[in-house]
Each structure stands twice: as structure tokens, then as C-alpha cells.
PDB file of C-alpha atoms in Angstrom:
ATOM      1  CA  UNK A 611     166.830 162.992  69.616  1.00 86.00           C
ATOM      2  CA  UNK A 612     164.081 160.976  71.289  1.00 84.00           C
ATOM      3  CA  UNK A 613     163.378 158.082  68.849  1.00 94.00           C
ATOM      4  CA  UNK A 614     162.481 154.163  68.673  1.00 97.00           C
ATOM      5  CA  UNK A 615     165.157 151.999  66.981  1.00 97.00           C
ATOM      6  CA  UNK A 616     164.665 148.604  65.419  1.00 97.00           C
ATOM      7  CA  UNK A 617     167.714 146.820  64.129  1.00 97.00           C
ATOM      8  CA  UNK A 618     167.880 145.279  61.912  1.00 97.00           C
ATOM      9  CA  UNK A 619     166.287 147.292  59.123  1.00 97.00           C
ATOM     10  CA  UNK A 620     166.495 144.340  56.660  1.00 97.00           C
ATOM     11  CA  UNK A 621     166.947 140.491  57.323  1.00 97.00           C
ATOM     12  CA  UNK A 622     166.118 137.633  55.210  1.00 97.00           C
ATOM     13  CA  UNK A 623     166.531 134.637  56.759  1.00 96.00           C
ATOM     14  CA  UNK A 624     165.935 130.720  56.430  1.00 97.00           C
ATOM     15  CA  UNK A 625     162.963 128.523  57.903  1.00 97.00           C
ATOM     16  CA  UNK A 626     163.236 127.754  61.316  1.00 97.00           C
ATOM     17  CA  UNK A 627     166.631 129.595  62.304  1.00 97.00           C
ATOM     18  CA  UNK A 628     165.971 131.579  65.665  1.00 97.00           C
ATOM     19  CA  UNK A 629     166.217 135.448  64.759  1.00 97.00           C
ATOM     20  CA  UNK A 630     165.844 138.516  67.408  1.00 98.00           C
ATOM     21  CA  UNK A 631     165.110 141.586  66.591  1.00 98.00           C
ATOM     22  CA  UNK A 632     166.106 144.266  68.703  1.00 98.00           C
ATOM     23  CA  UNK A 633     163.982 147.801  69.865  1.00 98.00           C
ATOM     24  CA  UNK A 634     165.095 150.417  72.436  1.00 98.00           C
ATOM     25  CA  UNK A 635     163.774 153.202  73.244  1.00 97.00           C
ATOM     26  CA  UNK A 636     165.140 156.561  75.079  1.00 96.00           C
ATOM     27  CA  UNK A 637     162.170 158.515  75.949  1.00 94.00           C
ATOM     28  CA  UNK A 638     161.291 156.900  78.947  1.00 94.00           C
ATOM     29  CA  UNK A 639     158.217 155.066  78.021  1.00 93.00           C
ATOM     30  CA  UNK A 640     156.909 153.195  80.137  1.00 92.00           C
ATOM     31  CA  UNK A 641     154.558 151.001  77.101  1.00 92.00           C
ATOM     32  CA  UNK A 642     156.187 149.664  74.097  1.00 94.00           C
ATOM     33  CA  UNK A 643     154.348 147.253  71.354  1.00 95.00           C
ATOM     34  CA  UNK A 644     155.298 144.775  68.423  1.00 97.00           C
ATOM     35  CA  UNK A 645     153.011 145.214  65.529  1.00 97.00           C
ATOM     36  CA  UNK A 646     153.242 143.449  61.569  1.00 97.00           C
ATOM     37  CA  UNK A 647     152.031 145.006  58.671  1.00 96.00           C
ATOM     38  CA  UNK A 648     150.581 143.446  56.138  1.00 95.00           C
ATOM     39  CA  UNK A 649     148.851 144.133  52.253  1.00 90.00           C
ATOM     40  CA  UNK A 650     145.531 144.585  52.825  1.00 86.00           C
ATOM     41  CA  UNK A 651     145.253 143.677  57.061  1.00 89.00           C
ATOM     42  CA  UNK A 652     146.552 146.751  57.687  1.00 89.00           C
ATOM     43  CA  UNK A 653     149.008 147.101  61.501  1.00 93.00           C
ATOM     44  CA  UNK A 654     148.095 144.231  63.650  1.00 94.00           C
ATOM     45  CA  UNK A 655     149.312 144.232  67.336  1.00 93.00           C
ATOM     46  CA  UNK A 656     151.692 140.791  68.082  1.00 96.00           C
ATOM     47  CA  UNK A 657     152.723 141.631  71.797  1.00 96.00           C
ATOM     48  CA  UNK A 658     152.758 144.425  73.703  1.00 93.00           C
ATOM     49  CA  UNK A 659     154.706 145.851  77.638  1.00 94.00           C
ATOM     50  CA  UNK A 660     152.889 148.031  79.837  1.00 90.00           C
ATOM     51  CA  UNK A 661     156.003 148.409  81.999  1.00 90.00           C
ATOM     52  CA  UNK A 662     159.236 145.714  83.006  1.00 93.00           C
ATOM     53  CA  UNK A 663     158.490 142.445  83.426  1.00 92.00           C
ATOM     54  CA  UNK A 664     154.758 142.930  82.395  1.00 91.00           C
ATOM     55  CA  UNK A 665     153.992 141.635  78.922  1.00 95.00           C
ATOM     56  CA  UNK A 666     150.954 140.446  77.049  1.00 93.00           C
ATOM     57  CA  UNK A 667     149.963 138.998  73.923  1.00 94.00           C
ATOM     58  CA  UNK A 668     148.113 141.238  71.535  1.00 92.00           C
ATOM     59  CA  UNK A 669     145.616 139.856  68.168  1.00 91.00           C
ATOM     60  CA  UNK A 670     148.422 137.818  66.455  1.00 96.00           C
ATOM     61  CA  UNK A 671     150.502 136.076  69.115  1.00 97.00           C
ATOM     62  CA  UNK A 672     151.277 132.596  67.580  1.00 97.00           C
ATOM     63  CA  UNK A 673     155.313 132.369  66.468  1.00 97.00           C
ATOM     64  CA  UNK A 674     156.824 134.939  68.895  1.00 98.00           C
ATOM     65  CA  UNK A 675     157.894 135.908  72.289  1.00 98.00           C
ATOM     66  CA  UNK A 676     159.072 138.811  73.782  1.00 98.00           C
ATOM     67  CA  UNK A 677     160.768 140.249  77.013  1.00 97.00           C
ATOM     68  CA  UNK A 678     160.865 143.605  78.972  1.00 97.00           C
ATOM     69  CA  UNK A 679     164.213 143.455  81.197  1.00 97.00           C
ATOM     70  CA  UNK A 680     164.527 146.654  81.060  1.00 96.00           C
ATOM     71  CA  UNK A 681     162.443 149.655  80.481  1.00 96.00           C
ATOM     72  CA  UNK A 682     163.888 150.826  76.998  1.00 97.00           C
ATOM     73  CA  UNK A 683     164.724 147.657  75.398  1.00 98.00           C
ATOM     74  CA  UNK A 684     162.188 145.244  73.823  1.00 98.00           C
ATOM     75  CA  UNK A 685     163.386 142.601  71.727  1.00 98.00           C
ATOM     76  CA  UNK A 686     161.289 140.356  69.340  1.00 98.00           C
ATOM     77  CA  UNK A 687     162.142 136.956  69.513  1.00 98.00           C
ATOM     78  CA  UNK A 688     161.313 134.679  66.505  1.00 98.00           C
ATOM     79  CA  UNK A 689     162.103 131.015  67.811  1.00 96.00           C
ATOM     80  CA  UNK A 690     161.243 129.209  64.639  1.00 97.00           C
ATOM     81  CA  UNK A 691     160.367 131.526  61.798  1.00 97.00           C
ATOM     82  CA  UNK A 692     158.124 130.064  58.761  1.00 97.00           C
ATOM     83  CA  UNK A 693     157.336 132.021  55.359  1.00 97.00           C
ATOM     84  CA  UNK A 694     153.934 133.183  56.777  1.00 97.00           C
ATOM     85  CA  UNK A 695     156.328 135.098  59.447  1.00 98.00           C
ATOM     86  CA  UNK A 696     157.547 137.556  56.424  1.00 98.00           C
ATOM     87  CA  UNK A 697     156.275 140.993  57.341  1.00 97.00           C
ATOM     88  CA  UNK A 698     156.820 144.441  57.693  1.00 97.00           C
ATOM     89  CA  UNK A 699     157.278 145.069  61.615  1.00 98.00           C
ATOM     90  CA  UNK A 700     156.786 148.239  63.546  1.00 98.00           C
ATOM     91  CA  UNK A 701     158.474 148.505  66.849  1.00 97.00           C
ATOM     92  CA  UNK A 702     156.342 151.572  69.017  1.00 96.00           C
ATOM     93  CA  UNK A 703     156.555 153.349  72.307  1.00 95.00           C
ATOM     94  CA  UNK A 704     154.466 155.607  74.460  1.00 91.00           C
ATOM     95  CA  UNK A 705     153.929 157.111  77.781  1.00 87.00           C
ATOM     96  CA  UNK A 706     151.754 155.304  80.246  1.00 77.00           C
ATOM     97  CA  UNK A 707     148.437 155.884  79.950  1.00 69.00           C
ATOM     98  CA  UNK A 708     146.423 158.767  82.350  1.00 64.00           C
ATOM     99  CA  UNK A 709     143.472 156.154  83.014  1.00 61.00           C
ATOM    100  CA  UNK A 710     139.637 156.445  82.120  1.00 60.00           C
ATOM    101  CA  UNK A 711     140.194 155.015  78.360  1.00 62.00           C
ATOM    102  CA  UNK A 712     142.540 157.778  77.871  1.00 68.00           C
ATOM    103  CA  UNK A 713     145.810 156.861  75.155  1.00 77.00           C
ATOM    104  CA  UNK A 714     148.801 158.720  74.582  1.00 81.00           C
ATOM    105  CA  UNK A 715     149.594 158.663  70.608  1.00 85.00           C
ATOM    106  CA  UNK A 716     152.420 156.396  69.551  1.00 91.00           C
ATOM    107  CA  UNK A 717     156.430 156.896  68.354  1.00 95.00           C
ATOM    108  CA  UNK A 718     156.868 153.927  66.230  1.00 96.00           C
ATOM    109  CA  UNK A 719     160.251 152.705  64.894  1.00 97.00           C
ATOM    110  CA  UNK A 720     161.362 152.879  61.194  1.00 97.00           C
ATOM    111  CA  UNK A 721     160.518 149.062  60.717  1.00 97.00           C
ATOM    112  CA  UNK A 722     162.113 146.037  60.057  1.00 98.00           C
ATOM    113  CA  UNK A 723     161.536 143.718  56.835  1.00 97.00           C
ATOM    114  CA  UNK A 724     161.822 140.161  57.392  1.00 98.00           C
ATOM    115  CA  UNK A 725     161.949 137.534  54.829  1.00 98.00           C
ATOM    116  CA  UNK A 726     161.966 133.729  55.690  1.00 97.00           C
ATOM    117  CA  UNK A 727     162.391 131.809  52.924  1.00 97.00           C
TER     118      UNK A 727
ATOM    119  CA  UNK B  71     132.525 144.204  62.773  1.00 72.00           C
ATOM    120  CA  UNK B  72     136.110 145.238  62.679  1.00 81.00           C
ATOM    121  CA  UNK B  73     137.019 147.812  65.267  1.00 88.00           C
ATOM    122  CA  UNK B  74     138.154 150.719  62.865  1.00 93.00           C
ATOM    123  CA  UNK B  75     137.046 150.524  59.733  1.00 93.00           C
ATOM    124  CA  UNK B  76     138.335 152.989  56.292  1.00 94.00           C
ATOM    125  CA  UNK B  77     137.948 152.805  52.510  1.00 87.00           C
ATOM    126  CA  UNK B  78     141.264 152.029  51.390  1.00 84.00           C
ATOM    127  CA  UNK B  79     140.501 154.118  48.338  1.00 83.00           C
ATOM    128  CA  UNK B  80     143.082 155.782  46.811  1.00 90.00           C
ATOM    129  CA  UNK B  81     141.723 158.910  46.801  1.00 91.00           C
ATOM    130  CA  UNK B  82     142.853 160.447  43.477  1.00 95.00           C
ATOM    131  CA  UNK B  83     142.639 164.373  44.238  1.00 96.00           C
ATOM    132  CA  UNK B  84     143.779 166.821  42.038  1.00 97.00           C
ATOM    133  CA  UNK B  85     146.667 169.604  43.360  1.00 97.00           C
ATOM    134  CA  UNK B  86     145.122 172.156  45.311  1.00 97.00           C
ATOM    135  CA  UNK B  87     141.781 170.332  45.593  1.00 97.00           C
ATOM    136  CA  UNK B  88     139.941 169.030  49.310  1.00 97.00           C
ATOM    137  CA  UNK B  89     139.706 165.707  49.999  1.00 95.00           C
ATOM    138  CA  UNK B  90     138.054 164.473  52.977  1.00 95.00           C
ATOM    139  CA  UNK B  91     137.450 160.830  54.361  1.00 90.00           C
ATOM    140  CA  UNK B  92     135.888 159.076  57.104  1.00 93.00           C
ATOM    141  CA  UNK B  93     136.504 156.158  59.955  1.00 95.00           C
ATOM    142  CA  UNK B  94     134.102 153.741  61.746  1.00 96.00           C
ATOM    143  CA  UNK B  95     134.969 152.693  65.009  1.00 94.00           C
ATOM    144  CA  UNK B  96     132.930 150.130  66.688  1.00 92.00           C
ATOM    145  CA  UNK B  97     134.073 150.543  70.608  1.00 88.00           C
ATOM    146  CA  UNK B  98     131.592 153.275  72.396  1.00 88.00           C
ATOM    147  CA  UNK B  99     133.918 153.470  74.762  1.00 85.00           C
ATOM    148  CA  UNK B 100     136.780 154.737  73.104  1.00 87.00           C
ATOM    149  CA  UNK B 101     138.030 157.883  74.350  1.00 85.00           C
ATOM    150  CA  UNK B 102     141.064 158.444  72.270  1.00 89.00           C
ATOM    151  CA  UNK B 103     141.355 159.318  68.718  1.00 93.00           C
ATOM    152  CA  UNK B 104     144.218 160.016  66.199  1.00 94.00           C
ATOM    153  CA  UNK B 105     145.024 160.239  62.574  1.00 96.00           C
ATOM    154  CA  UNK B 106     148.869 158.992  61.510  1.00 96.00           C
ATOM    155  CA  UNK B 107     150.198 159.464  58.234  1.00 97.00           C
ATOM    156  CA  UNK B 108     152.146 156.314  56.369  1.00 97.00           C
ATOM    157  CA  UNK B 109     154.077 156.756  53.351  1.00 96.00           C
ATOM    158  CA  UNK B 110     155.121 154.412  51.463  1.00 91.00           C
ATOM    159  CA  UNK B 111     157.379 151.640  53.553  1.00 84.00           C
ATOM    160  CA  UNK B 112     157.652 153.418  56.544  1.00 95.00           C
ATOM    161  CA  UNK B 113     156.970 154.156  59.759  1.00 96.00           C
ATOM    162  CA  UNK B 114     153.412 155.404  60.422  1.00 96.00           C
ATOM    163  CA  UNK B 115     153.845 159.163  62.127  1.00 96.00           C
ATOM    164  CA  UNK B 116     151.407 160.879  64.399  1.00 95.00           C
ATOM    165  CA  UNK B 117     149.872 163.701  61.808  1.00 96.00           C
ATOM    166  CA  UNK B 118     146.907 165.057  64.720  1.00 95.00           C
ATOM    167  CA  UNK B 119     145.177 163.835  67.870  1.00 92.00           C
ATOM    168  CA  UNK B 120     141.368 164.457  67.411  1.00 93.00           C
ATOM    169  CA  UNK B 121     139.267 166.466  70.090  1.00 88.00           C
ATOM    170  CA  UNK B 122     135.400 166.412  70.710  1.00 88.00           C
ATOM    171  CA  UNK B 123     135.293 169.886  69.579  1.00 89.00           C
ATOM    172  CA  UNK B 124     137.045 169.485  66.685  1.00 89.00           C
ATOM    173  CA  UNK B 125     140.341 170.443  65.561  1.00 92.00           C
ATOM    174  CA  UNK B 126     142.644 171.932  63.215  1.00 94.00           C
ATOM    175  CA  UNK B 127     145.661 172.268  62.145  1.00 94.00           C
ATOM    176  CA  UNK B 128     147.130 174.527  59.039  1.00 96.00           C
ATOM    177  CA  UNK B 129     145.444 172.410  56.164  1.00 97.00           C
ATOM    178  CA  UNK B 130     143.968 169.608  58.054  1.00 97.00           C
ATOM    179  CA  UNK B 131     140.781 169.276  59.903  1.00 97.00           C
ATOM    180  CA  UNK B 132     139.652 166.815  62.163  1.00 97.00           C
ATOM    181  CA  UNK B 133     135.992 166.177  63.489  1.00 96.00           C
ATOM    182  CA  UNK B 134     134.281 163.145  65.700  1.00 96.00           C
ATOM    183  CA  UNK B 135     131.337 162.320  66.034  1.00 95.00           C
ATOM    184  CA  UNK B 136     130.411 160.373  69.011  1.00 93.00           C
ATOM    185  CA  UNK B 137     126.924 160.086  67.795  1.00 94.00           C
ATOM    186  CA  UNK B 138     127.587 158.258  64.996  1.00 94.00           C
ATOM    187  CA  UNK B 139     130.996 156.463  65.997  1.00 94.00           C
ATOM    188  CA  UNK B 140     133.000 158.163  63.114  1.00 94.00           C
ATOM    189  CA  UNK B 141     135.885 160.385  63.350  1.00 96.00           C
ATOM    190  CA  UNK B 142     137.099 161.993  59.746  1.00 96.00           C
ATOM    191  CA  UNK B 143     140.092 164.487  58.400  1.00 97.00           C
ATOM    192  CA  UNK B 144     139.651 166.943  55.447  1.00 97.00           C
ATOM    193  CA  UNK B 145     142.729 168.205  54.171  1.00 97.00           C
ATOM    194  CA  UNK B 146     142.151 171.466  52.234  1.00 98.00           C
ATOM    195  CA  UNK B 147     145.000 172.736  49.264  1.00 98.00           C
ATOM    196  CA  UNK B 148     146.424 169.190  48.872  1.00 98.00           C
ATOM    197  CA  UNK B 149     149.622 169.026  48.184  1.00 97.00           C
ATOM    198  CA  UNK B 150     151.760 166.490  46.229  1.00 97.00           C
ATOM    199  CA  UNK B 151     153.500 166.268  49.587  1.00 97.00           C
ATOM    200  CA  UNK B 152     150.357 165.072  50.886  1.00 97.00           C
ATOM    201  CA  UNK B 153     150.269 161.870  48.912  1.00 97.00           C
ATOM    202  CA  UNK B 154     150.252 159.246  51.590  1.00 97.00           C
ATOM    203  CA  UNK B 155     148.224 156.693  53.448  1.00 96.00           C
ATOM    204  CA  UNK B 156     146.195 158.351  56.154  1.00 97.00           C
ATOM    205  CA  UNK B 157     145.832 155.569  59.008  1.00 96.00           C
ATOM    206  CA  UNK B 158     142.623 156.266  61.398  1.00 95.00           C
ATOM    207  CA  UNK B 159     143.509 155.150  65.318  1.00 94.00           C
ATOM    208  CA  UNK B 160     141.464 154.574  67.934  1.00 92.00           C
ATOM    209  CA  UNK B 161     141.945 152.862  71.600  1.00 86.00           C
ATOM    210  CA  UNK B 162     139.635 150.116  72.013  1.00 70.00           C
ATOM    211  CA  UNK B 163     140.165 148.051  74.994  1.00 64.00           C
ATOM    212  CA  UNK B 164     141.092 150.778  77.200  1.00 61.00           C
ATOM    213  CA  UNK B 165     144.376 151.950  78.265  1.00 61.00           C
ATOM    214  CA  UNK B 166     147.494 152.294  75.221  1.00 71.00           C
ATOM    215  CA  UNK B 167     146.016 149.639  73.102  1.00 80.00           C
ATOM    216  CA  UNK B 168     145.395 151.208  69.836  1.00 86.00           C
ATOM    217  CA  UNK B 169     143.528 149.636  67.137  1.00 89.00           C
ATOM    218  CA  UNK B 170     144.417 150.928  63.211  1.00 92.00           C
ATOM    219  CA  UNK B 171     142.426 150.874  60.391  1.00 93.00           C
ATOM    220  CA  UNK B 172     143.996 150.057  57.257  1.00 93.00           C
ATOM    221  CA  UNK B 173     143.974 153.458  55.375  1.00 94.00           C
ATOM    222  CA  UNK B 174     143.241 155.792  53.468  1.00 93.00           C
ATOM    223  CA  UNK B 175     145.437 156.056  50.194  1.00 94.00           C
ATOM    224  CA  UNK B 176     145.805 159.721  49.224  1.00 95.00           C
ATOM    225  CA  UNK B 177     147.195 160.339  45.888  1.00 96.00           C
ATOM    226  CA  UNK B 178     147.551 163.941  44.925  1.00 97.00           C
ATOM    227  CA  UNK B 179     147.914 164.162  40.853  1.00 97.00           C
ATOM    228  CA  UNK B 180     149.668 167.593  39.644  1.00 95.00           C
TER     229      UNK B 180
END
């Protein structure tokens, strides 16, 4: 079944203990993206891959770092998490896009909620 | 001005009623456009791409309207099943970025 998953689904954690969470992919994709959720700011982007080794930041940056070793796998790194990290967090995928402004729609993960206490 | 903007509602719609909402996008350049479906704590899902023409599909109707920078979905017959948050997407910046609006709540009351 062609599918993102994000482990974990839940995690609370403590302030400032490093946390990873994971996100792999097995449809090939060639772009995968980090997004939080948030009441009332809706899906923000945090860091995005348009293929291996290419990654850039998207609106909301500040607090975490990714990698793209390989094509499915894009991890979430949270080096020092703080209580405004606590979030809802998407994991997505999608096909390269076909140029001219063109996207391809989105297969998002089933989420992971962090708490940092 | 944000890039996509929606009235978070809800939407209270009777069973079997239409309800039909707009989004603002702000990007004249956009060239791809999308409604996803949310419920509740999970995972938005891709409900319909939206054409120039116009599209539809079973109970749901999608229009844009370049003119005007708006794109909207009607959903005819609701459903209870429909009860959701209906999450306008558009690429802003070119390529695979997508930008989301925040939603429209959709609650269907029996």
C-alpha cells in the first residue's frame, strides 16, 4: 500500500532532550515536507526536500533540522525541544513537480503529537 | 495579506442540505489548486484537484475563478459523513510548495 509513515504517533517528552522523529516513504517521491499544525494557524510548512541531499527551510524553521540521505526517509530532528515546540506534525510526500507553477497534490502521514513539557 | 485565506466557520448545514464556501488566494501566479478534507486529528486527505473549467465529482463541485483569485467547493446532499474541515490549497511560490488555508469547519446536523 503506498503510504507516508511517521513514528512515533505519540511522544511527550521533557525540555531540551534531543527527539527524532522518523518519516519514510515508498512511493518514490522525489519531494517530501515537515509541516505543524496548530489551533487557529492552520498547517505551516517547517522544512521541506526537493530530492537527496537538497533541503530547505520553509515559514517556521527556528528549532529543527532535517536530512534527506536517502530518497524515502526524512527524519525530523528536534535538537532542543521547548513547550512552544508542542504540535501536531504532518509528515507529506509527492512527486516532483512538471514545471511552469504546476504541483502535484500531497500524501501526508497520519501525524505525530508531541508534547514537551 | 495571507496567501490563502477561508472562514473558519463551522458551517452548521442541515442533512441533505448544500453548503458551499469560498478561498482567497493572493499569488496570481498560482497554477495549482486543491481542496483536502481534515477530520478531526488527522491527516489532511486529498478530496479533489480543481480545474479552470470546473469540476465535479459525485456530490462535490469545484469552481476557480482566476478573475477574482478565489477557488470554492459546494457539496450538494450533505451527509453526516461529510462533517469535516475542508482545507483550501494552493501553490504559491512555484514548484510543490503548497500553501493551506486554515479551513472550513463543516458540521452536518441530522
Amino acid at each position: 500500500e503506498a503510504q507516508v509513515t511517521q513514528n512515533p504517533r505519540y511522544l511527550i517528552t521533557v525540555t531540551g532532550k534531543k527527539l527524532t522523529v522518523t518519516c519514510s516513504q515508498n512511493m518514490n517521491h522525489e519531494y517530501m515536507s515537515w509541516y505543524r499544525q496548530d489551533p487557529g494557524l492552520g498547517l505551516r510548512q517547517i522544512y521541506y526536500s526537493m530530492n537527496v541531499e537538497v533541503t530547505d527551510k520553509g515559514d517556521v524553521p527556528e528549532g529543527y533540522k532535517v536530512s534527506r540521505k536517502e530518497k524515502r526517509n526524512f527524519p525530523l530532528i528536534l535538537e532542543s525541544p521547548s513547550p512552544n515546540q508542542t504540535s501536531l506534525y504532518f509528515c507529506a510526500s509527492s512527486l516532483a513537480g512538471t514545471g511552469g507553477g504546476v504541483s502535484p497534490s500531497y500524501t501526508f502521514g497520519s501525524g505525530t503529537r508531541l508534547t514537551v513539557v | 495579506r495571507k496567501e490563502v485565506e477561508q472562514d473558519p466557520g463551522p458551517f452548521n448545514v442541515p442533512e441533505g442540505a448544500t453548503v458551499a464556501f469560498n478561498c482567497t488566494y493572493s499569488n496570481s501566479a498560482s497554477q495549482s489548486f486543491f481542496w483536502y478534507r481534515q477530520d478531526c486529528r488527522k491527516e489532511p486527505k486529498l478530496l479533489m484537484s480543481v480545474y479552470s473549467s470546473g469540476n465535479e465529482d459525485g456530490r462535490f463541485t469545484a469552481q476557480l475563478n482566476r478573475a477574482s483569485q478565489y477557488i470554492s467547493l459546494l457539496i450538494r446532499d450533505s451527509k453526516l459523513s461529510d462533517s469535516a474541515t475542508y482545507l483550501c490549497v494552493v501553490n504559491s511560490r512555484g514548484n510543490n510548495r503548497l500553501a493551506f488555508g486554515k479551513g472550513n469547519q463543516v458540521v452536518v446536523i441530522p
